Amino acid sequence: MHKWFIAAALATTGFSVVADAQAPASSRLTLERVFAAPDLAGPQPRALKLSPDGTLLTFLRPRPDDKDRLDLWARDTTTGAERMLVDSLKIGTGAALSEAEKMQRERARIGALKGIIGYDWAADGRSLLVPIDGNLYLAGIDGQVRRITDVPGGVLNANVSPRGGFVSYVRDQNVWVQPLGQGAARALTDEGKGNVHFGEAEFVAQEEMHRTDGYWWSPDDRYLAVERFDETPVKVFTRAAIGATGTSIYEQRYPAAGTPNVLVDLYVLRADGSGKVKVDLGTDPDIYLARVDWLPDGTALLVQRENRAQTRLDVLRVDPATGKATVLFTENARAKSWINLTDSYRVLGDGSLLWRSERDGYGHLWRLKAGRWTQLTKGEWVVTGLVGVDEPKGLVYFLGTKDDVLEQHLYALDLKGGAITRLTERGWNNSVTADGAARRFLVTRSNPNQPPQTYLADATGKRVAWINENRVDGTHPYAPYLASHRPMQFGTIKAADGKTDLHWQMVTPRLEPGKRYPVFFQHYGGPGSQGVVRNWKNPLIQYLVGQGWIYFELDNRGSPNRGVDFESAIWHAMGTVEVADQRKGADYLKTLAFVDPARIATYGWSYGGYMSLKMIEADQNVYAAAVSGAPVSDWHLYDTHYTERYMGDPRVDGVAYDASRAVIDPKKIVTPMLLMHGMADDNVFLDNSTKVAAELQAADMPFDMMLYPGKTHSAVRDIHVWTTIERFLDRTVRDKPE
C-alpha cells in the first residue's frame, strides 16, 4: 500500500467562498486548471540517466499538450543542447497493453502514463532499449529507431544485459533472450504457463516489497538468476471489474492476510538456457524472496530471504555453479516490531558490505568487513538512501535527515572516519542519483515555494549546470498564480502519549481579523509514508486555500523516518495510536482563534480512507464531515506482506484483527460521511467498501456513496472525485453556521 498517488492527487474542495482578495480573479486556480496540461509544477523530466560515456543525459519528458504522455529526450552534457530521441506518437503502434502490464503499471502507480515509461542504455553508449506499447525498439543516439520484437500480447520486464550482448524480457510467463544486434530470440524457460511464472515478480513483491524484477543478469553476461513462482496455493478471489458498458470477471489469486502465498524458487542458468541449477532457499517454503543481487565480480549471488512473520532476514551467499547457500548474516527485528526491507546496501571491491540497518533503533549505515560490524552513522535521525560510493577516495554518499526530519539531504562520509558533510542546501528537500563512480550527481530539489528543480553537481555538491531550473516566471504554467500563492507553515504538537513530538503542516488564506475559517484536515496515517515535508506541494492545496479553507496535515505515530519505536507504535494495533494522534491535531486546531471548531472536515484515501472511518467512529462530533476513499475496512481482506508485517498473522492474533476493523459499531458513525471507491480496484477490493455500506445500512445509518465504474485504486486522480467531494462538503460543512 503506497501513498504516492494520494500525494499526487490530494483531495480538495471548491466552495463558493470569497478567495484571496489581494489576488486578481484571473490568477485564482480552478479545479479544471489543476488537472489540465501542462502540469502546474512545470516540465518535469523523469527517469534521468547519464550515458555510459557521460556525454549525454537522457530523460523522459511529458508533451506540452498531454502531461501523461512521455517521449525520450537527450541533452548534451557539454553544450546543453537538447533533442528528442524517440517520439512515442510516431514510433508507437497504439496497441492495447496486456492485462499483466496494466497491472504492473498500476502497482507502480503509473497507470495513467502513456508512451515511453522506461528505457535502458546499452553498455556501448550507442543505443537504448525502449519499450513502447508492449514491444521493444532499439533507438540509436543518431536518431534511428528500429523495432526488435513483434509479439502478440507484448513483452514485459525488458533489459539490456550488463555488457550489452543481449536483450532479455518476459514473454508468455517465460524468460526470453535475443542478441542485441542480430539473431533470433530464444526461450530460456518453457515451463511457465497457467499458475507458474518465470522472470516476474509476484504480486506482493511488486505491491509491497518494492521489487519489480524477477530475473537478474550476472555482470559478465554469462548467467541469469531467474525467479519461478507458483500461484496454485493462493486463494482465488472473484473480482468483478465493473465498467461503464459491462462487467469483467477476474479469478484473481490474491494472498489475503492469513492465507497461503505463492511458492517461490530461484534458479541460475547460462545465457543459452543450459546448466539450470536450483538455489537452496532452505527447508521452509513459506518465505519471501526479498532481494537478489550478483557480487560485482559475478562469483556469487547475494539473496535476501525473509521469514513469513517479517521478523528475520537472512542474507545468503549463493554459489551459482551449485546453488549452495550459506548464511552471510542475519538481521533480526527489534521487540514488537518488524524488518523494513532496504535497497541501501553495496558490496565494495575489498569484499566488505555497506548495509543500512535499524538494529540500534534508527536506520543507519553499517559496514561488515572480515566478519565484524562497524557502525558508520549514528544518532536520532535516519539514513533514507545510499546514493553511491567513490572507492578510490573512500567516500560514501547517502541521503538522510541528519539536519531536519522534514528535509532530505545529500551527505558525504569518509570510510576512514571523520565528520559527515552535508552537500545540499538547507531549506530544500532533495532526491539524488549518482554516476557509477560517484563523481557526479543529479540532484532534484524543491520546497513549498519552488516546484522541483534538477541540476548536475560535482563531488562536492557544487552545482555544475542546470538540467531543469524551472523558474516560476515568464511562461511557466504556475506563474499566473504566484500572486495568490500562500506559504506553508510547520510546527509540532505532542502526541496522545503526552511526550512524543508530532509534525504538522498548514496553509491558511490571508486571514481577516475576527474571522474563523473551515479546515480541510488531510490525513494518511499509515506506515511507510511521511507527508509533512518541506517540499513542493500539489497545487490542489493552493486551490483549496484559494476557496477560503485552511489546509492541515499531521504525521502521526506509525509514519516513517522517526525511528523504530515511533513507527512500531502501531504493531498489532492499527487504528489506535494513529486515531488518537489525529484527534490531538483536531484539538490543536480548535485552540486557534482563526479556526471554526465546528467546521473541520477530514479526508483520506486508501489507508487514509480507513482512518476516516476509524476517526469518526472513535471521536463523534469532533469532525463536521468525513470523506473515506477506497478504505481497507477489514484487514483480513488485505494482502499478506503488508498486513502481517504490522498486524501479525490473523490465525495467531485474531483479537488484534477484530479490534482493527474500520467499523466496529456502525451506530457510532453519526458524522456525515462520503464513501468512495473505484469499481475495478485490484489493490483494495471493492468488497471493502461494500462491507462498510452493508454494515451501515443494516444499522439504518445514513451516509453518501459514490462508485467509479472501470476505475482502479487510482480513481483518486479523477476530477469527478473532487467535484463530488465539493458538493458533499458544500452541503455538510460550508453552509454550517459558525
XYZ file of C-alpha atoms in Angstrom:
738
model
C 0.000 0.000 0.000
C 1.577 3.277 -1.117
C 0.738 6.938 -0.702
C 2.285 8.269 -3.931
C -0.992 8.652 -5.748
C -2.597 10.312 -2.726
C 0.089 12.974 -2.555
C -0.094 13.380 -6.321
C -3.836 13.987 -6.262
C -4.706 15.341 -2.845
C -8.427 15.751 -2.367
C -9.607 19.329 -2.100
C -12.881 21.142 -2.144
C -14.181 24.027 -4.197
C -16.609 26.025 -2.167
C -18.117 29.313 -3.267
C -16.249 31.267 -0.609
C -14.536 34.581 -1.263
C -10.974 33.873 -2.355
C -7.838 35.888 -1.572
C -8.898 39.479 -2.002
C -5.338 40.526 -2.816
C -5.173 38.302 -5.914
C -6.911 39.178 -9.187
C -9.636 36.779 -10.265
C -7.588 35.743 -13.307
C -4.860 34.370 -11.009
C -7.097 32.131 -8.930
C -6.746 28.430 -9.534
C -9.699 26.432 -10.742
C -10.132 22.724 -10.286
C -10.171 22.282 -14.055
C -6.785 24.035 -14.378
C -5.233 21.905 -11.638
C -5.991 18.774 -13.671
C -5.227 20.242 -17.100
C -1.993 20.267 -19.137
C 0.670 21.462 -18.892
C 1.430 20.463 -15.334
C 1.420 23.411 -12.939
C 4.722 22.201 -11.463
C 6.352 22.933 -14.814
C 8.103 20.495 -17.140
C 9.462 17.666 -15.010
C 11.997 15.271 -16.534
C 11.648 11.662 -15.417
C 13.999 8.671 -15.430
C 17.179 10.751 -15.797
C 20.247 8.703 -16.783
C 23.772 9.531 -17.878
C 25.067 7.649 -20.911
C 27.936 5.221 -20.198
C 30.499 7.749 -21.501
C 28.809 10.671 -19.760
C 28.313 12.736 -22.913
C 24.519 12.557 -22.866
C 21.863 12.922 -20.215
C 18.682 11.138 -21.236
C 15.249 11.602 -19.710
C 11.531 11.268 -20.306
C 9.597 14.479 -20.878
C 5.817 14.988 -20.982
C 4.316 16.546 -24.081
C 3.105 20.151 -23.712
C -0.439 19.173 -24.677
C -0.564 15.895 -22.736
C 1.206 15.716 -19.387
C 0.657 11.947 -19.170
C 2.373 11.066 -22.491
C 6.165 10.788 -22.297
C 8.835 10.941 -25.014
C 12.566 10.175 -24.792
C 14.939 13.155 -24.912
C 18.707 13.628 -24.742
C 20.804 16.558 -23.550
C 24.450 17.112 -24.482
C 26.254 17.447 -21.148
C 28.852 19.778 -22.696
C 26.755 22.166 -24.764
C 23.375 21.794 -23.068
C 21.678 21.233 -26.431
C 18.553 19.073 -26.227
C 16.821 16.908 -28.800
C 14.056 14.351 -28.903
C 15.423 10.840 -29.438
C 12.144 8.931 -29.658
C 8.704 10.388 -30.370
C 6.230 7.974 -28.786
C 3.429 9.031 -31.136
C 5.469 8.392 -34.292
C 7.012 5.114 -33.168
C 4.251 3.604 -31.065
C 1.566 1.405 -32.581
C -1.165 2.366 -30.148
C -1.709 -1.323 -29.356
C -3.571 -2.113 -26.147
C -1.381 -3.169 -23.261
C -1.641 -6.665 -21.873
C -3.505 -7.097 -18.604
C -0.209 -8.073 -16.946
C 1.461 -4.819 -17.990
C -1.562 -2.768 -16.954
C -1.391 -4.325 -13.511
C 2.377 -3.770 -13.264
C 1.860 -0.102 -14.044
C -0.966 0.140 -11.555
C 1.238 -1.318 -8.823
C 3.969 1.167 -9.741
C 1.352 3.979 -9.554
C 1.976 4.973 -13.162
C -1.197 3.559 -14.659
C -2.155 6.916 -16.173
C 1.099 7.340 -18.119
C 1.362 6.676 -21.851
C 4.095 6.477 -24.433
C 7.554 5.677 -23.058
C 7.636 4.905 -19.341
C 11.158 3.443 -19.150
C 14.297 2.679 -21.132
C 17.728 1.058 -20.746
C 21.149 2.149 -22.070
C 23.293 -0.387 -23.905
C 26.807 -0.710 -22.478
C 28.482 0.740 -25.590
C 26.553 4.009 -25.201
C 25.400 3.979 -28.823
C 21.836 2.744 -28.380
C 18.972 2.456 -25.930
C 16.286 -0.179 -25.441
C 12.862 1.480 -25.484
C 9.624 -0.415 -24.734
C 6.524 1.167 -26.321
C 3.006 -0.260 -26.374
C 4.177 -3.711 -25.276
C 7.009 -4.203 -27.787
C 10.672 -3.248 -27.961
C 12.593 -0.756 -30.060
C 16.309 -0.045 -30.322
C 16.983 3.679 -30.527
C 20.379 4.900 -31.694
C 21.852 8.168 -30.483
C 21.851 9.146 -34.167
C 18.045 9.251 -34.072
C 17.460 5.977 -35.917
C 14.881 3.655 -34.346
C 14.125 0.045 -35.270
C 11.631 -2.406 -33.869
C 13.206 -5.579 -32.473
C 10.163 -7.530 -31.237
C 6.756 -8.166 -32.729
C 4.986 -10.267 -30.138
C 1.192 -10.518 -29.947
C 0.233 -9.516 -26.430
C 3.572 -7.783 -25.894
C 6.507 -8.444 -23.586
C 7.360 -7.469 -20.005
C 10.409 -6.540 -17.927
C 12.817 -5.825 -20.789
C 16.515 -5.215 -20.096
C 19.851 -4.941 -21.849
C 22.427 -7.293 -20.317
C 25.282 -5.573 -18.412
C 27.868 -5.962 -21.189
C 25.326 -5.246 -23.900
C 25.332 -8.624 -25.590
C 21.653 -9.427 -25.161
C 18.145 -8.110 -24.787
C 16.024 -10.053 -22.319
C 12.335 -9.979 -21.477
C 9.383 -12.000 -20.244
C 7.025 -13.414 -22.857
C 4.096 -15.702 -22.074
C 5.338 -16.191 -18.491
C 8.824 -17.315 -19.579
C 12.209 -15.613 -19.908
C 13.439 -14.918 -23.431
C 16.824 -13.693 -24.665
C 17.967 -12.421 -28.043
C 21.228 -10.886 -29.249
C 21.228 -7.115 -29.116
C 22.461 -6.883 -32.694
C 21.099 -9.551 -34.999
C 19.832 -13.011 -34.165
C 16.750 -14.954 -33.192
C 15.075 -14.800 -29.799
C 15.248 -17.921 -27.655
C 13.163 -19.014 -24.659
C 15.375 -19.863 -21.678
C 12.473 -21.358 -19.744
C 9.475 -23.241 -21.098
C 7.527 -24.351 -18.027
C 5.803 -21.027 -17.483
C 2.067 -21.355 -18.025
C -1.134 -21.373 -16.000
C -0.188 -20.624 -12.407
C 3.580 -20.876 -12.993
C 5.601 -17.758 -13.879
C 9.292 -17.308 -14.669
C 11.139 -13.989 -14.576
C 8.328 -11.986 -12.992
C 7.876 -10.546 -9.513
C 4.820 -11.852 -7.692
C 2.002 -9.541 -6.613
C 3.243 -8.764 -3.094
C 6.801 -8.234 -4.333
C 5.556 -5.547 -6.713
C 2.942 -4.027 -4.430
C 4.644 -4.157 -1.045
C 8.318 -5.197 -1.291
C 9.448 -2.582 -3.857
C 10.813 -5.401 -6.009
C 9.732 -5.312 -9.652
C 12.392 -7.655 -11.080
C 12.070 -11.399 -11.496
C 15.420 -12.138 -13.188
C 18.946 -10.805 -12.763
C 21.937 -10.841 -15.171
C 25.438 -11.611 -13.937
C 27.905 -8.750 -14.585
C 29.673 -10.694 -17.356
C 26.507 -11.662 -19.317
C 27.164 -15.371 -18.650
C 24.364 -16.209 -16.246
C 20.877 -15.215 -15.198
C 19.261 -15.790 -11.845
C 15.558 -16.397 -12.504
C 12.652 -16.453 -10.093
C 9.944 -19.074 -10.516
C 6.710 -18.669 -8.619
C 3.653 -20.905 -8.482
C 0.331 -19.299 -7.573
C -1.533 -22.597 -7.128
C -1.785 -22.354 -3.307
C -3.009 -18.750 -3.396
C -6.664 -18.170 -2.648
C -8.822 -17.252 -5.649
C -10.958 -14.145 -5.264
C -13.674 -13.499 -7.792
C -13.222 -9.830 -8.595
C -15.776 -8.008 -10.697
C -14.247 -5.077 -12.575
C -17.446 -3.146 -13.173
C -17.161 -0.775 -16.107
C -19.455 1.689 -17.821
C -20.546 -0.729 -20.542
C -20.186 -4.089 -18.844
C -18.513 -6.166 -16.175
C -15.367 -8.263 -16.485
C -14.984 -11.102 -14.029
C -11.451 -11.927 -12.889
C -10.499 -15.015 -10.949
C -7.643 -13.225 -9.210
C -5.250 -15.092 -6.993
C -4.821 -12.717 -4.092
C -2.821 -13.620 -0.957
C -5.039 -12.159 1.750
C -3.695 -11.979 5.298
C -3.537 -15.391 6.927
C -3.824 -17.296 3.629
C -1.106 -19.048 1.563
C 1.415 -17.115 -0.514
C 2.950 -18.181 -3.803
C 5.616 -20.871 -3.776
C 8.933 -19.260 -4.734
C 12.045 -20.853 -6.219
C 15.232 -19.341 -7.620
C 17.343 -20.823 -10.416
C 20.635 -19.955 -12.067
C 21.150 -20.758 -15.754
C 23.504 -19.792 -18.546
C 22.598 -17.224 -21.174
C 21.878 -20.028 -23.645
C 19.465 -21.686 -21.190
C 21.742 -24.575 -20.230
C 23.139 -25.553 -16.840
C 19.994 -24.848 -14.864
C 20.689 -25.018 -11.101
C 18.201 -24.605 -8.269
C 19.236 -22.310 -5.419
C 18.897 -23.724 -1.911
C 16.495 -21.311 -0.202
C 16.110 -23.542 2.869
C 13.576 -26.033 4.147
C 10.782 -23.573 4.930
C 8.707 -22.981 1.789
C 6.725 -20.137 3.408
C 9.297 -17.377 2.887
C 9.664 -14.173 0.888
C 12.339 -13.730 -1.757
C 13.141 -10.145 -0.839
C 16.194 -9.203 -2.948
C 18.629 -10.845 -5.388
C 21.984 -9.338 -6.390
C 25.195 -10.504 -8.019
C 28.548 -9.712 -6.466
C 30.469 -7.205 -8.617
C 32.848 -9.925 -9.832
C 29.995 -12.316 -10.656
C 31.346 -15.109 -8.470
C 28.319 -15.350 -6.204
C 24.791 -14.185 -5.575
C 23.531 -12.313 -2.536
C 19.983 -13.446 -1.806
C 17.789 -11.950 0.919
C 15.369 -14.429 2.469
C 12.667 -13.066 4.773
C 10.501 -15.188 7.059
C 6.710 -15.037 6.824
C 6.452 -13.039 10.078
C 8.963 -10.480 8.700
C 10.952 -10.558 11.930
C 14.052 -12.230 10.446
C 16.041 -11.515 7.288
C 18.815 -13.899 6.217
C 21.371 -12.675 3.699
C 22.634 -15.702 1.786
C 25.785 -16.081 -0.273
C 24.989 -18.450 -3.141
C 27.389 -20.393 -5.356
C 25.917 -20.061 -8.876
C 27.535 -23.301 -10.028
C 25.902 -25.488 -7.386
C 23.103 -23.419 -5.869
C 24.557 -23.999 -2.399
C 23.727 -21.182 0.021
C 25.436 -20.119 3.233
C 24.118 -17.511 5.659
C 26.364 -14.454 5.494
C 24.487 -12.723 8.328
C 21.014 -12.380 9.823
C 19.052 -9.239 10.590
C 16.510 -9.589 13.411
C 13.659 -7.205 14.187
C 13.603 -5.403 17.499
C 10.945 -6.439 20.017
C 7.365 -5.764 18.899
C 8.493 -4.570 15.502
C 9.375 -5.865 12.051
C 12.048 -5.804 9.339
C 11.865 -2.875 6.919
C 13.385 -4.021 3.642
C 16.048 -1.767 2.160
C 17.850 -1.085 -1.113
C 20.635 0.771 0.706
C 23.493 -1.718 0.519
C 26.634 -2.115 -1.578
C 29.409 -4.702 -1.886
C 32.799 -2.986 -2.108
C 35.894 -4.047 -4.004
C 37.565 -5.437 -0.868
C 34.607 -7.756 -0.266
C 33.152 -5.716 2.590
C 29.469 -4.782 2.635
C 27.775 -1.458 3.342
C 24.345 -2.117 4.844
C 21.504 0.001 6.252
C 20.190 -1.441 9.477
C 17.728 -0.363 12.175
C 19.406 -2.524 14.801
C 20.144 0.458 17.087
C 16.612 1.848 16.752
C 17.279 4.155 13.788
C 18.109 3.446 10.148
C 21.898 3.826 9.836
C 24.800 2.642 7.706
C 26.988 -0.199 8.933
C 29.979 -1.966 7.385
C 30.571 -5.713 7.529
C 34.249 -6.500 6.972
C 36.000 -9.757 7.787
C 33.039 -10.838 9.907
C 32.969 -7.671 12.038
C 30.392 -4.885 12.017
C 31.304 -1.196 12.266
C 28.628 1.484 12.621
C 29.274 4.362 10.201
C 26.415 6.747 11.061
C 24.627 7.230 14.361
C 22.053 9.433 16.047
C 18.322 10.100 16.395
C 17.893 10.538 12.647
C 17.835 8.152 9.697
C 19.688 7.349 6.507
C 17.000 7.299 3.811
C 19.104 6.050 0.903
C 22.598 5.011 -0.187
C 23.457 7.113 -3.246
C 26.949 5.987 -4.272
C 30.477 5.051 -3.268
C 33.748 6.528 -4.561
C 36.006 3.632 -3.593
C 39.360 5.149 -4.648
C 38.683 8.139 -2.384
C 36.956 6.109 0.321
C 33.822 8.278 0.274
C 30.239 7.177 0.803
C 27.353 9.381 -0.326
C 23.928 8.977 1.234
C 20.588 10.696 1.736
C 19.369 11.341 5.247
C 17.585 13.555 7.759
C 20.572 14.445 9.954
C 19.794 18.187 9.938
C 15.996 18.107 9.878
C 13.453 15.303 9.701
C 11.431 17.441 7.264
C 14.334 17.778 4.783
C 16.184 15.008 2.970
C 19.792 15.970 2.134
C 22.841 14.527 0.406
C 25.770 13.795 2.736
C 29.355 12.577 2.289
C 31.079 10.239 4.740
C 34.737 9.189 4.813
C 35.014 5.444 5.361
C 38.150 6.034 7.408
C 36.193 8.158 9.867
C 35.552 11.832 10.374
C 32.674 14.245 10.224
C 29.667 13.835 7.979
C 29.436 16.642 5.417
C 26.146 17.937 4.064
C 26.376 18.693 0.314
C 22.944 20.187 -0.363
C 21.430 23.478 0.737
C 19.164 23.810 3.778
C 15.558 24.772 3.135
C 15.106 22.179 0.382
C 14.039 18.561 0.144
C 16.302 16.572 -2.183
C 16.422 13.346 -4.160
C 19.761 12.355 -5.706
C 21.254 9.800 -8.078
C 24.956 9.343 -8.878
C 27.013 8.083 -11.769
C 28.804 4.764 -11.341
C 31.944 6.368 -9.927
C 30.032 8.697 -7.579
C 31.787 11.720 -9.059
C 28.696 13.438 -10.479
C 25.220 13.741 -9.059
C 21.793 14.519 -10.447
C 20.013 16.478 -7.736
C 16.289 17.189 -7.798
C 15.134 19.584 -5.106
C 12.021 21.521 -4.154
C 10.482 23.470 -1.313
C 6.940 24.732 -0.650
C 7.569 27.849 -2.763
C 9.540 26.311 -5.659
C 8.471 23.350 -7.805
C 11.138 20.705 -8.480
C 14.432 21.791 -9.993
C 17.133 19.448 -11.280
C 20.835 20.173 -11.587
C 24.124 18.384 -12.205
C 26.542 18.596 -9.253
C 30.158 17.618 -8.740
C 31.522 15.507 -5.882
C 31.488 18.499 -3.522
C 27.808 19.161 -4.182
C 28.548 22.284 -6.211
C 26.044 22.905 -8.987
C 27.769 22.497 -12.359
C 24.796 23.036 -14.643
C 21.039 23.311 -14.510
C 19.187 20.423 -16.091
C 15.818 21.964 -15.327
C 15.935 25.287 -13.478
C 12.151 25.504 -13.677
C 11.971 29.112 -12.507
C 8.415 30.253 -11.902
C 8.428 33.281 -14.150
C 7.524 34.263 -17.693
C 5.635 31.446 -19.364
C 5.910 28.954 -16.509
C 2.479 27.304 -16.002
C 2.342 28.370 -12.364
C 3.445 31.976 -12.947
C -0.124 33.365 -13.272
C -0.937 32.003 -9.811
C 2.034 33.342 -7.850
C 0.044 36.349 -6.655
C -2.341 34.076 -4.755
C 0.250 31.507 -3.583
C 0.135 31.124 0.193
C 3.105 29.975 2.335
C 3.328 26.631 4.112
C 3.736 26.754 7.895
C 5.223 23.975 10.021
C 5.078 23.125 13.696
C 4.797 20.378 16.313
C 2.336 19.219 18.927
C 2.545 16.425 21.480
C 1.131 13.014 20.646
C -1.598 11.369 22.671
C 1.142 9.877 24.896
C 1.932 13.428 26.033
C 5.654 13.264 25.212
C 6.245 12.442 21.542
C 6.537 15.328 19.080
C 4.286 15.173 16.014
C 4.983 17.385 13.000
C 2.239 19.276 11.191
C 1.979 21.490 8.122
C -0.652 24.139 7.435
C -1.588 26.673 4.774
C -4.080 29.422 5.556
C -5.862 32.003 3.427
C -4.967 35.629 4.032
C -6.581 35.886 7.465
C -9.089 38.616 8.244
C -9.293 39.841 11.864
C -12.106 38.200 13.782
C -12.993 35.728 11.032
C -12.933 31.958 11.616
C -12.277 29.546 8.772
C -13.200 25.944 7.949
C -10.416 23.337 7.871
C -9.682 20.644 5.321
C -7.859 18.117 7.506
C -5.880 15.733 5.245
C -4.537 12.510 6.688
C -2.946 9.278 5.555
C -1.800 7.867 8.864
C -0.381 4.573 7.666
C 3.169 3.254 7.832
C 5.717 3.924 5.110
C 4.664 7.458 4.187
C 5.829 10.798 5.530
C 3.515 13.603 4.438
C 4.899 16.551 6.389
C 7.978 17.526 4.368
C 9.456 20.821 3.159
C 8.849 20.080 -0.493
C 6.660 21.359 -3.321
C 3.039 20.533 -2.673
C 0.330 19.631 -5.101
C -1.386 22.861 -6.303
C -4.673 21.320 -5.209
C -3.740 22.596 -1.763
C -3.447 26.149 -3.081
C -6.776 25.710 -4.853
C -8.348 24.694 -1.567
C -6.848 27.640 0.295
C -7.929 29.958 -2.510
C -11.517 28.955 -1.744
C -11.154 30.121 1.846
C -10.129 26.875 3.529
C -7.296 26.123 5.920
C -5.315 23.075 4.865
C -3.836 20.958 7.668
C -1.916 17.658 7.778
C -0.271 15.791 10.648
C 2.138 12.829 10.661
C 1.054 10.514 13.478
C 2.992 7.761 15.189
C 3.375 4.870 12.783
C 4.804 7.016 9.992
C 8.461 6.525 8.935
C 11.805 8.303 9.382
C 11.416 8.848 13.125
C 12.969 5.630 14.370
C 11.737 2.119 15.155
C 9.843 2.975 18.349
C 7.889 5.792 16.668
C 6.986 3.654 13.658
C 6.183 0.435 15.520
C 3.647 2.099 17.821
C 1.023 0.517 15.540
C 2.386 -3.043 15.969
C -0.682 -5.311 16.208
C -2.726 -2.160 16.872
C -3.720 -0.461 13.635
C -6.429 2.115 14.093
C -5.419 3.071 17.657
C -2.493 5.460 18.177
C -2.932 6.971 14.699
C -6.535 7.886 15.508
C -5.577 9.290 18.900
C -2.778 11.399 17.403
C -5.037 12.799 14.697
C -7.541 13.730 17.426
C -4.713 15.715 19.052
C -4.345 17.540 15.740
C -8.034 18.414 15.757
C -7.794 19.546 19.396
C -4.881 21.807 18.486
C -6.792 23.332 15.573
C -9.667 24.181 17.900
C -7.346 26.286 20.056
C -6.563 28.606 17.136
C -8.599 31.802 17.098
C -8.931 31.782 13.310
C -10.283 28.204 13.127
C -14.009 27.469 13.249
C -14.038 24.434 15.585
C -17.420 23.310 14.260
C -16.232 23.163 10.637
C -13.324 20.724 10.474
C -13.701 18.290 7.579
C -11.383 15.291 7.343
C -10.342 13.358 4.255
C -8.231 10.315 3.396
C -7.759 7.716 0.645
C -6.611 4.095 0.979
C -5.127 3.861 4.497
C -6.389 7.420 4.861
C -9.874 6.212 3.948
C -9.605 3.590 6.679
C -8.500 6.334 9.063
C -11.514 8.497 8.184
C -13.827 5.722 9.336
C -11.855 4.968 12.499
C -11.648 8.670 13.399
C -15.356 9.413 13.159
C -16.282 6.208 14.981
C -13.847 6.922 17.834
C -14.465 10.663 18.121
C -18.069 11.504 17.331
C -18.906 15.161 16.831
C -15.226 16.173 16.564
C -15.304 16.373 12.774
C -18.015 18.141 10.813
C -17.788 15.647 7.934
C -15.515 12.901 6.635
C -14.530 11.562 3.220
C -13.390 7.934 3.086
C -11.816 6.915 -0.232
C -11.045 3.259 -1.084
C -10.705 2.224 2.582
C -9.485 -1.102 3.870
C -12.424 -1.963 6.084
C -11.239 -5.354 7.355
C -7.547 -6.262 7.407
C -8.433 -9.885 6.666
C -9.146 -8.599 3.132
C -5.703 -7.045 2.514
C -2.513 -8.769 1.383
C -0.126 -10.858 3.458
C 3.154 -8.972 3.198
C 1.739 -5.562 4.096
C -0.819 -6.573 6.696
C 1.076 -9.271 8.566
C 4.153 -7.025 8.794
C 2.230 -4.747 11.155
C -0.641 -6.871 12.465
C 0.787 -10.372 12.610
C -0.950 -13.478 11.304
C -4.731 -13.413 11.905
C -4.609 -17.158 12.512
C -2.442 -16.360 15.560
C -3.702 -12.935 16.711
C -7.319 -12.777 15.652
C -8.187 -10.407 18.510
C -5.967 -7.652 17.054
C -7.667 -8.047 13.668
C -11.127 -7.851 15.203
C -10.220 -4.665 17.079
C -8.754 -3.052 13.942
C -11.901 -3.311 11.797
C -12.850 0.040 10.272
C -16.396 -0.133 11.621
C -16.998 -1.967 14.863
C -20.163 -0.194 15.953
C -21.976 1.334 12.958
C -24.319 3.218 15.315
C -21.346 5.425 16.200
C -20.937 6.636 12.597
C -23.026 9.758 13.158
C -20.719 12.218 11.350
C -21.813 12.960 7.760
C -19.669 10.630 5.650
C -18.963 10.173 1.937
C -17.700 6.727 0.905
C -15.903 6.457 -2.487
C -14.312 3.559 -4.383
C -13.149 2.522 -7.850
C -15.173 -0.441 -9.091
C -12.179 -2.153 -10.755
C -9.781 -1.794 -7.812
C -7.407 -4.794 -7.683
C -5.473 -3.475 -4.676
C -8.127 -2.564 -2.115
C -11.018 -4.613 -3.440
C -14.450 -3.012 -3.749
C -15.604 -5.611 -1.183
C -14.081 -3.370 1.483
C -16.496 -0.523 0.775
C -19.498 -2.735 0.145
C -18.834 -4.307 3.550
C -18.967 -0.855 5.165
C -22.092 0.045 3.214
C -23.839 -3.158 4.281
C -22.974 -2.593 7.952
C -24.260 0.987 7.908
C -27.401 0.013 6.023
C -28.139 -2.831 8.433
C -27.868 -0.332 11.287
C -30.047 2.182 9.385
C -27.285 4.811 9.480
C -27.250 7.462 6.728
C -24.206 8.068 4.507
C -23.326 9.191 0.982
C -21.594 6.937 -1.550
C -20.009 7.369 -4.996
C -18.614 4.465 -7.042
C -16.438 4.780 -10.165
C -17.037 2.243 -12.958
C -13.824 0.982 -14.543
C -11.602 2.895 -12.116
C -8.849 1.275 -10.067
C -7.218 2.328 -6.804
C -6.041 5.433 -8.658
C -9.590 6.706 -9.077
C -8.376 9.447 -6.762
C -6.885 11.157 -9.842
C -10.304 11.666 -11.440
C -11.630 15.234 -11.373
C -15.148 13.932 -10.758
C -13.927 12.669 -7.396
C -13.188 16.222 -6.374
C -16.369 17.777 -7.708
C -18.270 15.096 -5.794
C -16.369 15.923 -2.618
C -17.097 19.586 -3.257
C -20.833 19.054 -3.464
C -20.827 16.853 -0.376
C -18.837 19.295 1.747
C -20.783 22.291 0.459
C -23.851 20.708 1.991
C -22.359 19.311 5.187
C -19.652 21.830 6.121
C -19.614 25.058 4.152
C -23.187 26.029 4.927
C -22.891 25.063 8.577
C -23.259 28.249 10.710
C -20.178 29.443 12.560
